[in-house]
Short mmCIF file of N, CA and C in Angstrom, two decimals:
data_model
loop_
_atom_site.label_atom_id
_atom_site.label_comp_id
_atom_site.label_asym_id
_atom_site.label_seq_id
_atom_site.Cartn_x
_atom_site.Cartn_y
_atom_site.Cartn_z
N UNK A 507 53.78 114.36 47.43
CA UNK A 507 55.02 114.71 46.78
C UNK A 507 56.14 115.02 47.76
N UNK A 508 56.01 115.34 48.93
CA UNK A 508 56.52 115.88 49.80
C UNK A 508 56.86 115.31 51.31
N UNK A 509 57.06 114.45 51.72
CA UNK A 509 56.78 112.97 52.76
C UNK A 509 56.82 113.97 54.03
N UNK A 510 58.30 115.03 53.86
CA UNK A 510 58.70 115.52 55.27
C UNK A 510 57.67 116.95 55.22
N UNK A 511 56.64 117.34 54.45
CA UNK A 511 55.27 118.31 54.50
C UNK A 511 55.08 117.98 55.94
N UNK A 512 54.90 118.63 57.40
CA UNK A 512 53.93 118.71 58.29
C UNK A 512 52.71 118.72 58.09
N UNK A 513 51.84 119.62 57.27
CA UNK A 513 50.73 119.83 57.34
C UNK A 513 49.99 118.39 57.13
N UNK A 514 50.00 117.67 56.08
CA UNK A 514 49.37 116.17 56.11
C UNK A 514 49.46 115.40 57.22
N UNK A 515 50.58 115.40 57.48
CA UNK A 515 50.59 115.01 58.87
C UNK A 515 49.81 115.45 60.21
N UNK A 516 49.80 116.73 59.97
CA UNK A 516 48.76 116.91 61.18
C UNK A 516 47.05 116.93 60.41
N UNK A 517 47.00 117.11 59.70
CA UNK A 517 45.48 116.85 59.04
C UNK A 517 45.49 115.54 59.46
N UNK A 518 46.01 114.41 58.79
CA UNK A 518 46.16 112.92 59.19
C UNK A 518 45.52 112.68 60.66
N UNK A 519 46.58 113.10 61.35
CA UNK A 519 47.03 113.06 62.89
C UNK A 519 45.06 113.03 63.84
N UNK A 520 44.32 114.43 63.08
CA UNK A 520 43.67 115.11 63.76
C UNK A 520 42.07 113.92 63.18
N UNK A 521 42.25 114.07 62.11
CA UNK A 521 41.04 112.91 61.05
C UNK A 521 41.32 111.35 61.98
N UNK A 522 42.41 110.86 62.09
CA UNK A 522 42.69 109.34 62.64
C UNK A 522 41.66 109.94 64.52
N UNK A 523 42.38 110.79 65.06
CA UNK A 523 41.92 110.68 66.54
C UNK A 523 40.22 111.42 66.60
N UNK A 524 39.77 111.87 65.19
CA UNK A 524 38.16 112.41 65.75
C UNK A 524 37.96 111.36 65.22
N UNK A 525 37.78 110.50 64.70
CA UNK A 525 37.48 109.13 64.23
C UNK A 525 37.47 108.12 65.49
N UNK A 526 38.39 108.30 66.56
CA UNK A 526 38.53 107.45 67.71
C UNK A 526 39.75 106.33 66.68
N UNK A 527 40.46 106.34 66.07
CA UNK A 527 41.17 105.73 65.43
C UNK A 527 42.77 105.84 65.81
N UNK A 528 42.94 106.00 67.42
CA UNK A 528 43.74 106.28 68.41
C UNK A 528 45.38 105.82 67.71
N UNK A 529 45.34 104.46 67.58
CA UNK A 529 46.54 103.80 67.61
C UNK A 529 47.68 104.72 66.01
N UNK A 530 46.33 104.39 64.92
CA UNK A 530 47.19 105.70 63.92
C UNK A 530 47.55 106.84 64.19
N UNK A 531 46.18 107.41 65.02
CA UNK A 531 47.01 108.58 65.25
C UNK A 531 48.15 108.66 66.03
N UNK A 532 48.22 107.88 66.96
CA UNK A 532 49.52 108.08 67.61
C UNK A 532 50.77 107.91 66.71
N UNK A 533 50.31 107.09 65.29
CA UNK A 533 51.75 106.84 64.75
C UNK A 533 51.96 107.76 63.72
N UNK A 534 50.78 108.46 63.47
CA UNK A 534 51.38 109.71 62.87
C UNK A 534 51.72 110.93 63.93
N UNK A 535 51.24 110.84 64.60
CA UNK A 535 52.45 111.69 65.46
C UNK A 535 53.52 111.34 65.98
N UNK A 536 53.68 110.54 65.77
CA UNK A 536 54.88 109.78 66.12
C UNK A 536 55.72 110.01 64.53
N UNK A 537 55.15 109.97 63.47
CA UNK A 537 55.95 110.47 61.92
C UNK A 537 55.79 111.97 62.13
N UNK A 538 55.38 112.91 62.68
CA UNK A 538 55.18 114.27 62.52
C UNK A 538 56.44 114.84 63.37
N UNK A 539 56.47 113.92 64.68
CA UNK A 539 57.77 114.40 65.43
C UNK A 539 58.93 114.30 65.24
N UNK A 540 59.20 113.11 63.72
CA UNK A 540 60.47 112.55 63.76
C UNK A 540 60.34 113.67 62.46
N UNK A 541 59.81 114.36 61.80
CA UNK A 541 60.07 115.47 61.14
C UNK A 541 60.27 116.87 60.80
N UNK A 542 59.30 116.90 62.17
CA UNK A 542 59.28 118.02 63.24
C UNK A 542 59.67 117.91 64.74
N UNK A 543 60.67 117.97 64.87
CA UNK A 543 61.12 117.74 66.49
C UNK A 543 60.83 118.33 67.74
N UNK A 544 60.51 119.46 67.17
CA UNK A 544 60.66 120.88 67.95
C UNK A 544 58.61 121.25 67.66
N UNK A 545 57.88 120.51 67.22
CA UNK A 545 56.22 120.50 67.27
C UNK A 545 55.61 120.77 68.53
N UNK A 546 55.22 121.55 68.60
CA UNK A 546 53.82 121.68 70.13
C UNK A 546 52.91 122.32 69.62
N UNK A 547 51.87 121.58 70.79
CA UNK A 547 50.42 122.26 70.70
C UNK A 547 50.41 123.53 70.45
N UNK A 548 51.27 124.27 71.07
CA UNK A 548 51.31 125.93 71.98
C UNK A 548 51.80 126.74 70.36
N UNK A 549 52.76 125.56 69.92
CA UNK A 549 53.26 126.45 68.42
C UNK A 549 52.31 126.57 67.25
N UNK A 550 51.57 125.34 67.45
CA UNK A 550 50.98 125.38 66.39
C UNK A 550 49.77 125.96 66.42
N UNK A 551 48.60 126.58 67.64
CA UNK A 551 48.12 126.90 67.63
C UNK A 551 47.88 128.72 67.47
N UNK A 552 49.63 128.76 67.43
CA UNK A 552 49.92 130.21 67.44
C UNK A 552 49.88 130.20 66.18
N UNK A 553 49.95 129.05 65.22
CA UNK A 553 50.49 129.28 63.73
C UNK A 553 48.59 129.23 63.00
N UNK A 554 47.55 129.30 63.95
CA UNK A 554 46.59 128.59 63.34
C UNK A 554 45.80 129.69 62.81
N UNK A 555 44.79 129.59 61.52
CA UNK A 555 43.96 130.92 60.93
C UNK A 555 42.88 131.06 61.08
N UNK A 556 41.83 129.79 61.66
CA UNK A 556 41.11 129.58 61.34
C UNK A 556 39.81 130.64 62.25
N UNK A 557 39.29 130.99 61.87
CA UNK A 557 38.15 132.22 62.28
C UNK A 557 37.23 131.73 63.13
N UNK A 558 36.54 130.09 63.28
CA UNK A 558 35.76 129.35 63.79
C UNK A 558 36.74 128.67 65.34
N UNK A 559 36.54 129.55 65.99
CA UNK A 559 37.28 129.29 67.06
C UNK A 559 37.47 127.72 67.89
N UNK A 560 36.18 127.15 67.74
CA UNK A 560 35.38 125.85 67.99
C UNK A 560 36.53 124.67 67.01
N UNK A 561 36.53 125.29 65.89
CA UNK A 561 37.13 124.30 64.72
C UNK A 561 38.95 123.96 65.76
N UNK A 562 39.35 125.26 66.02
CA UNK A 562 40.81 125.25 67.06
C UNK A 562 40.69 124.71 67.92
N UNK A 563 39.84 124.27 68.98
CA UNK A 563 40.03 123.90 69.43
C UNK A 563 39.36 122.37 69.26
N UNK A 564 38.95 121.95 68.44
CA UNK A 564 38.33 120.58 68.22
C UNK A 564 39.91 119.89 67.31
N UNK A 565 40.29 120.69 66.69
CA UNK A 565 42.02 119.94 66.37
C UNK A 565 42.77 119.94 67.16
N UNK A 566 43.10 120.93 67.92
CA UNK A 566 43.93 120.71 69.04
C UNK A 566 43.99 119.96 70.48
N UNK A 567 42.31 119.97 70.19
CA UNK A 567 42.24 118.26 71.13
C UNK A 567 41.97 116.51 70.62
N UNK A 568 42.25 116.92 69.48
CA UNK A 568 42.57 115.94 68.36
C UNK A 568 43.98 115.58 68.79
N UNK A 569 44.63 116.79 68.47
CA UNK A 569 46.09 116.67 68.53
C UNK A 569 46.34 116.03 70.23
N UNK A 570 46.16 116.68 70.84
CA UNK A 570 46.42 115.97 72.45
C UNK A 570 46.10 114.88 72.54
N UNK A 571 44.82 114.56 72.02
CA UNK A 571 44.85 112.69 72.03
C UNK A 571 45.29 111.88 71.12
N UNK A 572 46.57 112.19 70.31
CA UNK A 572 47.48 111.43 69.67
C UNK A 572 48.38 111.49 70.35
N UNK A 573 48.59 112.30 71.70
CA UNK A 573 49.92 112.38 72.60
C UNK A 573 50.66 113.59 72.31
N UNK A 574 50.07 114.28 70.83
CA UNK A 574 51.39 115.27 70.71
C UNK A 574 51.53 116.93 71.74
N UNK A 575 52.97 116.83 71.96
CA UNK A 575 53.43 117.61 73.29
C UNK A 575 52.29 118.98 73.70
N UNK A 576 52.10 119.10 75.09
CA UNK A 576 51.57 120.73 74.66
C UNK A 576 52.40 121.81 74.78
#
């Protein structure tokens, strides 16, 4: 419902690169940045809830191998 939502986008982003499905993910981060400009690793991991510490860092090196900034 929502195209410019971040969050799908980085769910997307993180599902395409643990998959090894490199080239999408890069192009959704490449749609995540042109909606979010101002996106980093560093922000978003400050923004993150998740209790399974392992789970943070298995997205956020998701996220690095789509290219997105740290």
């Amino acid at each position: 419902h929502n195209p410019n939502h971040v969050g799908p986008h980085i769910g997307l982003t993180i599902c395409y690169a643990d998959s090894e499905r490199i080239d999408e993910a890069k192009a959704q981060a490449k749609a995540l940045l042109k909606i979010s400009p101002g996106f980093t690793l560093a922000k978003y991991e400050n923004s993150m809830t998740y209790r399974d510490r392992e789970h943070s860092v298995r997205s956020l090196d998701a996220l690095r191998k789509a290219g997105l900034p740290d």
